[in-house]
Amino acid sequence: MATRQQASSGSSSSSSPQSKLSKLAGKCPDYVEYSKYPHKPIEPGDYNYPFMRPPPKCRTFSSPAVERVIEDLKAKVSSPDLGRLIENCLPNTLDTTILWHTDKSAQDGSPHTFVVTGDIHAEWLRDAARQLAVYQPFVKHDPKLARLMVGAIHTQAFYINVSPYCNAFHPPPGSGIHKGNTAKDNVFPPPNWNQVFECKYEIDSLASFLTLSNDYYENSGGDTSFMDPSWWQAFEKVLVVIKRESVPSFDEESGRALKHYYSFKRWTDIGSETLPLGGVGNPVNFGTGLVRSAFRPSDDATILHFFIPGNIHAVTELKRTRKNLLKQENLGAAKSDFATIKRVVDELIKNINDGLNTYGIIDHPVYGKVYAYEVDGYGGAVFMDDANIPSLLAMPDMGFVPVDDPVYQNTRRMILRKEGNPYYLTGAFFEGIGGPHVGIQNAWPMSLLVKIRTSQDDKEISEALELVMKSTAGLGLMHETVNVNSPGGRDYTRSWFAWCNSEFGKTILWLAKHKPHLIFKDGVGSYDIDKALRLVNQANDVA
């Protein structure tokens, strides 16, 4: 079966057999193959990056606003190499992963959008939300892009209503897109396998649906057109799952094991691909206020079910939702009593916040007060970080704490050192945070991009950006992981990994706004997308 783990396990070379290229010529290529080989024109520079966008007729979606900013950024950056990376990576999700979009689905008359993560033929709720996040600041300048976002929200609401415990889904009904191979595991409650690709319960998947909704609301100027009955139903299911997964393993008074709401068993010899204790997972204590997550954003099983970055993600998005969307004027067609919904959200926010402060922050013998990666409420804690977002490193990037928060800074020092984080991987040519998903030789470029966006140190930022730039295997695209002892990143996993390409685009836009002197030509100041697009539109009007 085409699982995420299997798709991540290979490595590739950038040398291109002529027979391969001739097969790709003249027709829309399979981007899985296309992304493994360099294509002309080659950009003269230190790295001689190729041009890796598919031909215009083969791109899955095009945004004039995004294209204008790409050209504007290329003209302003001081490095032609960086300009080519922007050109290749920033539009990659739009170019290659929007396999279906309609303004009026036969299913419910609403816009719908199906977004794959790259080389796996399914939509992950988390991946899709983060792939699209880089384009959210453009929606007010591009009505078609705004409709794409509304469609993406509708599709994720549909998925959650189908099977709220699941993380990855097949194309929606009526899309005409062929399905990949379903991972039919032993899951309770039984999901709808006709629509579900994989059913690993991850708290960040549900939070990502809220991220997608909140990002669109904030960047569109307050458009609530996505808040139809299906959205409200999905939101209520998110709340139900979060409340259920806040229940402890044992009754506080009797000590009896309580009912479990989710279990997962896979026939596998990979320990991180299934859960212990008959698929229920290791016990958690009562009275913590925290929420279980059976799996991490890497799709690896949690060791202790109170996954701290996932709880941070959930509470941050619940706060945003409470502020942005839970207003009387946005009530629309909510099926339940509005006051009850607000009360439940407020209760969850308080409980999770209290749990994070009480159980998530641990006195480390070396680094002082830090956030643990996972806890169980019994005193057990896992000290590490994983490259996939949400992560401990990404806390400020998610909006949970400011960069200068002292506990975050202690945590950051811990997870960016081999002595503090077993998955901080270093080698002769590359370094960064990895994780058990691919192994202890491969670090994720995504972790360096998050490191940049959570730093105020110019030297640290420049070194991380240089590491990323010299480790693309000569292809000018971001990969899932890079072998830390591979020169130039020639030994990597996943040539087509759209999520990381979007993270690169997001990082460049962050640098352009907050650290323009590190990437722009002399005299170019802080970059503002709204201002840039207004100026371009004015110039076009004059012309």
Coordinates of C-alpha atoms in Angstrom, one line a residue:
M1 CA 0.0 0.0 0.0
A2 CA 1.2 3.5 -0.7
T3 CA 1.6 4.7 2.9
R4 CA 3.5 7.8 3.9
Q5 CA 6.2 5.7 5.5
Q6 CA 6.9 3.8 2.3
A7 CA 6.8 6.8 0.1
S8 CA 9.5 8.4 2.4
S9 CA 12.0 5.6 2.3
G10 CA 13.9 6.0 -1.0
S11 CA 16.7 8.3 -2.2
S12 CA 17.2 9.8 -5.6
S13 CA 19.9 11.1 -7.9
S14 CA 19.8 14.3 -9.9
S15 CA 21.4 12.7 -13.0
S16 CA 18.8 12.3 -15.8
P17 CA 18.8 9.4 -18.3
Q18 CA 17.9 10.8 -21.7
S19 CA 15.2 8.1 -22.1
K20 CA 13.4 9.5 -19.0
L21 CA 13.5 13.1 -20.3
S22 CA 12.3 12.1 -23.8
K23 CA 9.2 10.4 -22.2
L24 CA 8.4 13.6 -20.4
A25 CA 8.8 15.9 -23.4
G26 CA 5.7 17.2 -25.2
K27 CA 3.1 16.2 -22.6
C28 CA 2.2 16.9 -19.0
P29 CA 4.7 14.9 -16.9
D30 CA 4.2 12.8 -13.9
Y31 CA 5.6 15.2 -11.4
V32 CA 6.9 12.4 -9.2
E33 CA 9.4 11.6 -12.0
Y34 CA 9.7 15.1 -13.3
S35 CA 10.9 16.4 -10.0
K36 CA 13.8 13.9 -9.8
Y37 CA 15.7 15.4 -12.8
P38 CA 16.9 18.9 -13.5
H39 CA 15.3 20.9 -16.4
K40 CA 16.4 23.9 -18.4
P41 CA 16.9 26.7 -18.2
I42 CA 19.7 26.5 -15.6
E43 CA 20.2 29.6 -13.5
P44 CA 23.8 30.8 -13.5
G45 CA 25.0 31.1 -9.9
D46 CA 26.8 29.2 -7.2
Y47 CA 24.4 26.3 -7.3
N48 CA 23.2 26.4 -10.9
Y49 CA 19.7 25.5 -10.0
P50 CA 17.4 24.2 -12.8
F51 CA 13.9 25.4 -13.6
M52 CA 11.5 22.9 -11.9
R53 CA 8.1 24.3 -12.5
P54 CA 5.9 22.2 -14.8
P55 CA 4.9 23.8 -18.2
P56 CA 2.1 26.4 -17.7
K57 CA -0.5 24.2 -19.4
C58 CA 0.3 21.5 -16.9
R59 CA 0.0 23.6 -13.7
T60 CA -2.9 22.6 -11.5
F61 CA -3.8 26.2 -10.4
S62 CA -2.5 29.7 -11.3
S63 CA -2.8 32.8 -9.2
P64 CA -1.9 36.1 -10.9
A65 CA -1.2 37.7 -7.5
V66 CA 1.3 35.0 -6.6
E67 CA 3.0 35.2 -10.0
R68 CA 3.4 39.0 -9.6
V69 CA 5.1 38.6 -6.2
I70 CA 7.4 35.9 -7.4
E71 CA 8.6 38.2 -10.2
D72 CA 8.9 41.1 -7.7
L73 CA 10.9 39.1 -5.2
K74 CA 13.2 37.7 -7.9
A75 CA 14.0 41.3 -9.0
K76 CA 14.8 42.3 -5.4
V77 CA 16.9 39.4 -4.0
S78 CA 20.6 39.8 -4.2
S79 CA 21.3 36.1 -5.1
P80 CA 20.2 34.6 -8.4
D81 CA 20.2 31.2 -6.7
L82 CA 17.7 32.4 -4.1
G83 CA 15.6 33.9 -6.9
R84 CA 15.4 30.5 -8.7
L85 CA 14.5 28.7 -5.4
I86 CA 11.6 31.3 -4.9
E87 CA 10.5 30.6 -8.5
N88 CA 10.5 26.8 -8.0
C89 CA 9.3 26.5 -4.4
L90 CA 6.8 29.3 -3.7
P91 CA 4.2 28.2 -6.3
N92 CA 4.8 24.5 -6.0
T93 CA 1.6 23.7 -4.1
L94 CA -0.5 25.6 -6.7
D95 CA 1.5 24.2 -9.6
T96 CA 1.3 20.6 -8.7
T97 CA -1.1 19.6 -5.9
I98 CA -4.5 21.1 -6.6
L99 CA -5.9 18.0 -8.2
W100 CA -9.5 19.2 -8.2
H101 CA -11.3 22.5 -7.6
T102 CA -14.8 23.4 -8.4
D103 CA -16.8 26.6 -7.6
K104 CA -20.0 24.6 -7.3
S105 CA -19.8 20.9 -6.3
A106 CA -22.6 18.6 -7.3
Q107 CA -22.2 17.2 -3.8
D108 CA -23.6 20.3 -2.0
G109 CA -23.4 23.2 -4.4
S110 CA -20.4 24.7 -2.5
P111 CA -16.8 25.3 -3.7
H112 CA -14.5 22.3 -3.0
T113 CA -10.8 21.8 -3.4
F114 CA -8.7 18.6 -3.1
V115 CA -5.0 19.1 -2.2
V116 CA -2.5 16.3 -2.2
T117 CA 0.8 16.6 -0.2
G118 CA 2.9 15.6 -3.2
D119 CA 3.8 12.1 -4.2
I120 CA 1.1 10.4 -2.2
H121 CA -2.4 10.4 -3.7
A122 CA -4.3 11.6 -0.7
E123 CA -5.1 14.8 1.3
W124 CA -3.7 15.1 4.8
L125 CA -5.7 17.7 6.8
R126 CA -2.5 19.1 8.4
D127 CA -0.3 19.1 5.3
A128 CA -2.9 20.8 3.1
A129 CA -3.6 23.5 5.6
R130 CA 0.1 24.3 5.9
Q131 CA 0.7 24.0 2.1
L132 CA -2.0 26.6 1.5
A133 CA -0.9 28.9 4.4
V134 CA 1.7 30.6 2.3
Y135 CA -1.0 31.9 -0.1
Q136 CA -3.4 33.2 2.5
P137 CA -2.0 36.7 2.4
F138 CA -2.8 36.9 -1.3
V139 CA -6.5 36.0 -1.1
K140 CA -7.8 39.6 -0.9
H141 CA -6.0 40.4 -4.2
D142 CA -7.2 37.3 -6.1
P143 CA -10.9 36.3 -6.0
K144 CA -10.1 32.9 -7.7
L145 CA -7.5 32.1 -5.0
A146 CA -10.0 33.1 -2.3
R147 CA -12.5 30.6 -3.8
L148 CA -9.9 28.0 -3.8
M149 CA -9.4 28.5 -0.1
V150 CA -13.1 28.4 0.6
G151 CA -13.2 25.2 -1.3
A152 CA -10.4 23.7 0.7
I153 CA -12.2 24.6 3.9
H154 CA -15.5 23.0 2.6
T155 CA -13.6 19.8 1.6
Q156 CA -11.9 19.5 5.0
A157 CA -15.3 20.0 6.8
F158 CA -16.7 17.2 4.6
Y159 CA -13.8 14.9 5.6
I160 CA -14.2 15.6 9.3
N161 CA -17.9 15.0 9.1
V162 CA -17.2 11.6 7.4
S163 CA -14.6 10.4 9.9
P164 CA -13.4 12.9 12.5
Y165 CA -10.6 10.6 13.9
C166 CA -8.8 10.3 10.6
N167 CA -5.9 12.1 9.2
A168 CA -5.8 11.4 5.4
F169 CA -8.5 11.1 2.8
H170 CA -9.3 10.1 -0.7
P171 CA -10.5 12.5 -3.4
P172 CA -14.1 13.7 -2.7
P173 CA -17.1 12.2 -4.4
G174 CA -17.8 13.7 -7.8
S175 CA -14.2 14.8 -8.3
G176 CA -13.4 12.1 -10.9
I177 CA -9.9 11.7 -9.3
H178 CA -8.8 8.1 -8.9
K179 CA -8.2 6.8 -5.4
G180 CA -5.0 5.6 -4.0
N181 CA -4.7 2.4 -1.9
T182 CA -6.4 2.6 1.4
A183 CA -4.5 1.6 4.5
K184 CA -7.2 -0.7 6.0
D185 CA -6.1 -0.9 9.6
N186 CA -8.0 -2.2 12.6
V187 CA -9.4 1.1 13.8
F188 CA -12.2 1.9 16.3
P189 CA -14.5 3.7 15.7
P190 CA -14.5 2.1 12.2
P191 CA -14.0 4.9 9.6
N192 CA -15.6 5.2 6.2
W193 CA -12.9 3.4 4.2
N194 CA -14.5 4.5 0.9
Q195 CA -13.4 8.0 1.7
V196 CA -10.5 7.5 4.2
F197 CA -7.0 6.9 3.1
E198 CA -5.5 6.4 6.6
C199 CA -7.1 6.8 10.0
K200 CA -4.5 7.9 12.6
Y201 CA -5.9 10.1 15.2
E202 CA -3.8 13.3 15.5
I203 CA -5.0 16.3 17.4
D204 CA -3.1 18.6 15.1
S205 CA -5.2 17.3 12.1
L206 CA -8.3 18.7 13.8
A207 CA -6.5 21.9 14.8
S208 CA -5.3 22.3 11.2
F209 CA -8.9 22.5 10.0
L210 CA -9.2 25.5 12.3
T211 CA -5.9 26.9 11.2
L212 CA -7.2 26.8 7.6
S213 CA -10.4 28.5 8.6
N214 CA -8.8 31.2 10.8
D215 CA -6.0 32.0 8.3
Y216 CA -8.6 32.6 5.6
Y217 CA -10.9 34.7 7.8
E218 CA -8.0 36.9 9.0
N219 CA -6.5 37.4 5.5
S220 CA -9.8 37.8 3.6
G221 CA -10.9 40.7 5.7
G222 CA -13.5 38.7 7.6
D223 CA -15.2 36.6 4.9
T224 CA -17.4 34.0 6.7
S225 CA -19.0 32.5 3.6
F226 CA -17.4 29.1 4.5
M227 CA -19.4 28.9 7.7
D228 CA -22.3 26.9 6.3
P229 CA -24.1 24.0 8.1
S230 CA -21.3 21.6 7.1
W231 CA -18.6 23.8 8.7
W232 CA -20.6 24.1 11.9
Q233 CA -21.2 20.3 12.0
A234 CA -17.5 19.7 11.5
F235 CA -16.5 22.2 14.2
E236 CA -18.9 20.5 16.7
K237 CA -17.3 17.2 15.9
V238 CA -13.8 18.7 16.5
L239 CA -15.1 19.8 20.0
V240 CA -16.6 16.4 20.6
V241 CA -13.4 14.5 19.8
I242 CA -11.2 16.9 21.9
K243 CA -13.5 16.5 24.9
R244 CA -13.6 12.7 24.5
E245 CA -9.8 12.5 24.3
S246 CA -9.5 14.6 27.4
V247 CA -10.9 11.7 29.4
P248 CA -8.2 9.8 31.5
S249 CA -7.5 6.1 31.3
F250 CA -8.9 5.3 34.8
D251 CA -11.7 6.5 37.0
E252 CA -10.3 8.7 39.8
E253 CA -12.5 7.1 42.6
S254 CA -12.8 3.4 41.6
G255 CA -9.6 3.0 39.6
R256 CA -11.4 1.1 36.9
A257 CA -10.4 1.5 33.3
L258 CA -12.7 3.9 31.5
K259 CA -14.1 3.5 28.1
H260 CA -11.7 4.3 25.3
Y261 CA -13.0 6.2 22.3
Y262 CA -10.3 5.4 19.8
S263 CA -7.9 2.5 19.1
F264 CA -5.6 1.7 16.2
K265 CA -3.8 -1.5 15.3
R266 CA -1.6 -2.1 12.2
W267 CA 0.0 -5.4 11.2
T268 CA 3.6 -4.1 11.0
D269 CA 7.1 -4.7 12.3
I270 CA 7.6 -0.9 12.8
G271 CA 6.9 0.0 16.4
S272 CA 6.0 3.7 15.6
E273 CA 3.3 2.5 13.1
T274 CA 0.9 1.0 15.7
L275 CA -0.2 1.5 19.3
P276 CA 0.5 -0.7 22.4
L277 CA -2.1 -2.2 24.8
G278 CA -4.3 -3.6 22.1
G279 CA -4.2 -0.3 20.1
V280 CA -5.3 2.0 22.9
G281 CA -1.9 3.4 23.8
N282 CA -0.2 4.0 27.1
P283 CA -2.3 5.3 30.0
V284 CA -2.7 8.9 30.9
N285 CA -3.6 10.4 34.3
F286 CA -6.8 12.2 35.4
G287 CA -7.2 15.8 36.1
T288 CA -4.6 17.2 33.7
G289 CA -6.8 19.1 31.3
L290 CA -4.7 17.9 28.4
V291 CA -5.9 16.1 25.3
R292 CA -4.6 12.8 24.0
S293 CA -3.1 12.4 20.5
A294 CA -2.4 8.8 19.3
F295 CA 0.0 9.9 16.6
R296 CA 2.3 12.8 16.0
P297 CA 2.3 15.1 12.9
S298 CA 4.9 12.8 11.4
D299 CA 2.2 10.1 11.6
D300 CA 4.5 8.2 14.1
A301 CA 2.8 6.9 17.2
T302 CA 3.2 8.9 20.4
I303 CA 4.9 7.3 23.3
L304 CA 3.0 9.3 25.9
H305 CA -0.4 10.4 24.6
F306 CA -0.3 14.0 25.9
F307 CA 1.5 15.4 22.9
I308 CA 2.5 18.9 24.0
P309 CA 3.0 20.6 20.6
G310 CA -0.4 19.2 19.5
N311 CA -2.1 20.6 22.6
I312 CA -0.4 23.9 22.0
H313 CA -1.7 23.9 18.4
A314 CA -5.2 23.0 19.5
V315 CA -5.5 25.7 22.3
T316 CA -4.0 28.4 20.0
E317 CA -6.5 27.6 17.2
L318 CA -9.4 27.4 19.7
K319 CA -8.4 30.9 21.0
R320 CA -8.3 32.2 17.4
T321 CA -11.7 30.6 16.6
R322 CA -13.2 32.1 19.7
K323 CA -12.0 35.5 18.7
N324 CA -12.6 35.4 15.0
L325 CA -15.6 33.1 14.3
L326 CA -17.7 32.6 17.5
K327 CA -19.6 35.8 17.1
Q328 CA -23.4 36.2 17.1
E329 CA -23.3 37.6 13.6
N330 CA -21.4 34.5 12.4
L331 CA -23.9 32.1 13.9
G332 CA -25.4 31.2 10.5
A333 CA -26.8 27.7 10.6
A334 CA -25.1 26.3 13.7
K335 CA -27.2 23.3 14.9
S336 CA -26.5 23.5 18.6
D337 CA -27.1 26.3 21.0
F338 CA -24.6 29.0 20.4
A339 CA -24.0 29.8 24.1
T340 CA -23.2 26.1 24.7
I341 CA -20.6 26.1 21.9
K342 CA -18.9 29.1 23.4
R343 CA -19.0 27.7 26.9
V344 CA -17.4 24.4 25.7
V345 CA -14.7 26.3 23.8
D346 CA -13.9 28.5 26.8
E347 CA -13.7 25.5 29.0
L348 CA -11.4 23.6 26.7
I349 CA -9.1 26.7 26.4
K350 CA -8.8 27.0 30.2
N351 CA -8.3 23.3 30.8
I352 CA -5.6 22.9 28.1
N353 CA -3.8 26.1 29.1
D354 CA -3.8 25.0 32.7
G355 CA -2.6 21.5 31.7
L356 CA 0.2 22.9 29.6
N357 CA 1.4 25.1 32.5
T358 CA 1.1 22.4 35.1
Y359 CA 2.2 19.3 33.3
G360 CA 3.8 20.5 30.0
I361 CA 6.5 22.6 31.6
I362 CA 9.2 20.5 33.3
D363 CA 12.3 21.4 35.3
H364 CA 15.1 19.9 33.2
P365 CA 18.4 19.2 35.0
V366 CA 20.5 21.0 32.4
Y367 CA 18.2 23.5 30.6
G368 CA 15.9 24.7 33.4
K369 CA 12.2 25.1 32.8
V370 CA 11.3 23.6 29.4
Y371 CA 8.4 22.3 27.5
A372 CA 8.4 18.5 27.2
Y373 CA 7.5 16.8 23.9
E374 CA 5.1 14.3 25.5
V375 CA 3.8 13.7 29.0
D376 CA 1.4 11.3 30.7
G377 CA 0.3 13.2 33.8
Y378 CA 2.0 10.6 36.0
G379 CA 5.4 12.4 35.9
G380 CA 6.6 10.7 32.8
A381 CA 8.0 12.9 30.0
V382 CA 9.7 12.6 26.6
F383 CA 12.4 15.2 25.9
M384 CA 12.9 15.6 22.2
D385 CA 11.5 17.5 19.2
D386 CA 10.4 16.3 15.7
A387 CA 10.8 18.3 12.5
N388 CA 7.1 18.1 11.6
I389 CA 4.8 21.0 12.5
P390 CA 3.4 21.5 15.1
S391 CA 6.7 21.2 17.0
L392 CA 8.2 22.7 20.1
L393 CA 10.5 24.7 17.9
A394 CA 7.5 26.2 16.1
M395 CA 5.7 27.5 19.2
P396 CA 6.2 31.2 18.3
D397 CA 5.5 30.5 14.6
M398 CA 2.1 29.1 15.7
G399 CA 1.4 32.2 17.8
F400 CA 1.5 30.5 21.2
V401 CA 4.4 32.4 22.8
P402 CA 6.7 35.3 21.7
V403 CA 10.1 34.4 20.6
D404 CA 11.7 35.9 23.7
D405 CA 9.6 33.8 26.1
P406 CA 12.1 32.5 28.6
V407 CA 10.7 28.9 28.8
Y408 CA 10.6 28.8 25.0
Q409 CA 14.2 30.0 24.8
N410 CA 15.3 27.3 27.3
T411 CA 13.3 24.7 25.2
R412 CA 14.9 26.0 22.0
R413 CA 18.4 25.6 23.4
M414 CA 17.6 22.1 24.4
I415 CA 16.1 20.9 21.1
L416 CA 18.7 22.5 18.9
R417 CA 21.5 20.6 20.6
K418 CA 22.4 16.9 20.2
E419 CA 22.9 16.8 23.9
G420 CA 19.3 17.9 24.5
N421 CA 17.4 16.3 21.6
P422 CA 18.2 12.8 20.4
Y423 CA 16.7 13.8 17.0
Y424 CA 18.9 16.8 16.5
L425 CA 21.1 15.2 13.8
T426 CA 24.5 16.4 12.7
G427 CA 26.8 15.2 10.0
A428 CA 29.6 16.2 7.6
F429 CA 27.3 18.2 5.3
F430 CA 23.9 18.9 6.9
E431 CA 22.2 19.2 10.3
G432 CA 18.8 19.8 11.7
I433 CA 16.0 18.2 13.5
G434 CA 14.8 14.8 12.3
G435 CA 12.6 12.2 13.9
P436 CA 12.0 8.5 14.0
H437 CA 9.9 8.6 10.8
V438 CA 12.8 8.3 8.4
G439 CA 15.7 7.4 10.8
I440 CA 18.7 8.8 12.6
Q441 CA 20.7 9.7 9.6
N442 CA 18.2 12.1 8.0
A443 CA 17.4 15.7 9.1
W444 CA 14.5 17.6 7.7
P445 CA 15.0 20.9 5.8
M446 CA 11.6 22.0 7.2
S447 CA 13.2 22.2 10.7
L448 CA 15.8 24.7 9.5
L449 CA 13.0 26.8 7.9
V450 CA 11.2 26.9 11.2
K451 CA 14.5 27.7 12.9
I452 CA 14.9 30.7 10.7
R453 CA 11.3 32.0 11.4
T454 CA 11.9 31.7 15.2
S455 CA 15.2 33.5 15.3
Q456 CA 16.3 37.1 15.7
D457 CA 20.0 36.2 15.2
D458 CA 21.2 37.2 11.7
K459 CA 24.2 34.8 11.8
E460 CA 22.0 31.8 12.8
I461 CA 19.5 32.7 10.1
S462 CA 22.1 33.1 7.4
E463 CA 23.8 29.8 8.3
A464 CA 20.5 27.9 8.3
L465 CA 19.4 29.4 4.9
E466 CA 22.8 28.5 3.4
L467 CA 22.5 24.9 4.7
V468 CA 19.1 24.6 3.0
M469 CA 20.3 26.1 -0.3
K470 CA 23.3 23.8 -0.7
S471 CA 21.3 20.6 0.1
T472 CA 18.7 20.4 -2.7
A473 CA 20.6 17.7 -4.6
G474 CA 21.1 20.2 -7.3
L475 CA 17.4 20.2 -8.0
G476 CA 16.3 23.5 -6.5
L477 CA 13.4 22.0 -4.6
M478 CA 12.9 21.2 -0.9
H479 CA 12.9 17.6 0.0
E480 CA 11.4 15.7 3.0
T481 CA 14.8 14.7 4.5
V482 CA 18.5 14.9 3.7
N483 CA 21.1 12.5 4.8
V484 CA 23.4 14.6 7.0
N485 CA 26.5 12.9 5.5
S486 CA 25.5 13.3 1.9
P487 CA 27.4 16.0 0.0
G488 CA 25.0 18.4 -1.6
G489 CA 22.0 16.5 -0.2
R490 CA 22.3 13.9 -3.0
D491 CA 20.8 11.3 -0.7
Y492 CA 17.4 12.5 0.2
T493 CA 13.8 11.3 0.5
R494 CA 10.8 12.5 -1.6
S495 CA 11.8 14.7 -4.6
W496 CA 8.2 16.1 -4.6
F497 CA 7.3 17.3 -1.1
A498 CA 5.0 20.3 -1.5
W499 CA 4.6 21.0 2.2
C500 CA 8.3 21.8 2.6
N501 CA 8.3 23.9 -0.6
S502 CA 5.4 26.0 0.8
E503 CA 7.4 26.3 4.1
F504 CA 10.3 27.6 2.1
G505 CA 8.1 30.2 0.4
K506 CA 6.6 31.2 3.8
T507 CA 10.2 31.6 5.2
I508 CA 11.2 33.9 2.3
L509 CA 8.2 36.1 2.8
W510 CA 9.0 36.2 6.5
L511 CA 12.6 37.2 5.8
A512 CA 11.5 39.8 3.2
K513 CA 9.3 41.5 5.9
H514 CA 11.4 41.0 9.0
K515 CA 15.0 40.6 7.8
P516 CA 15.1 42.2 4.3
H517 CA 18.8 43.0 4.5
L518 CA 19.7 39.3 4.6
I519 CA 18.2 38.5 1.2
F520 CA 17.6 41.8 -0.7
K521 CA 19.8 44.0 -2.7
D522 CA 21.2 47.1 -1.0
G523 CA 18.6 49.8 -0.3
V524 CA 15.5 47.5 -0.5
G525 CA 13.5 47.8 2.6
S526 CA 10.9 45.6 4.4
Y527 CA 8.6 43.8 2.0
D528 CA 4.8 44.1 2.3
I529 CA 2.7 41.9 0.1
D530 CA -0.4 44.2 0.1
K531 CA 1.7 47.2 -0.8
A532 CA 3.7 45.4 -3.5
L533 CA 0.5 44.1 -5.2
R534 CA -1.1 47.6 -5.1
L535 CA 2.0 49.1 -6.7
V536 CA 2.1 46.4 -9.4
N537 CA -1.6 46.9 -10.1
Q538 CA -1.2 50.6 -10.3
A539 CA 1.7 50.2 -12.8
N540 CA -0.4 47.8 -14.9
D541 CA -3.3 50.3 -14.9
V542 CA -1.0 53.1 -16.1
A543 CA 0.5 50.9 -18.8

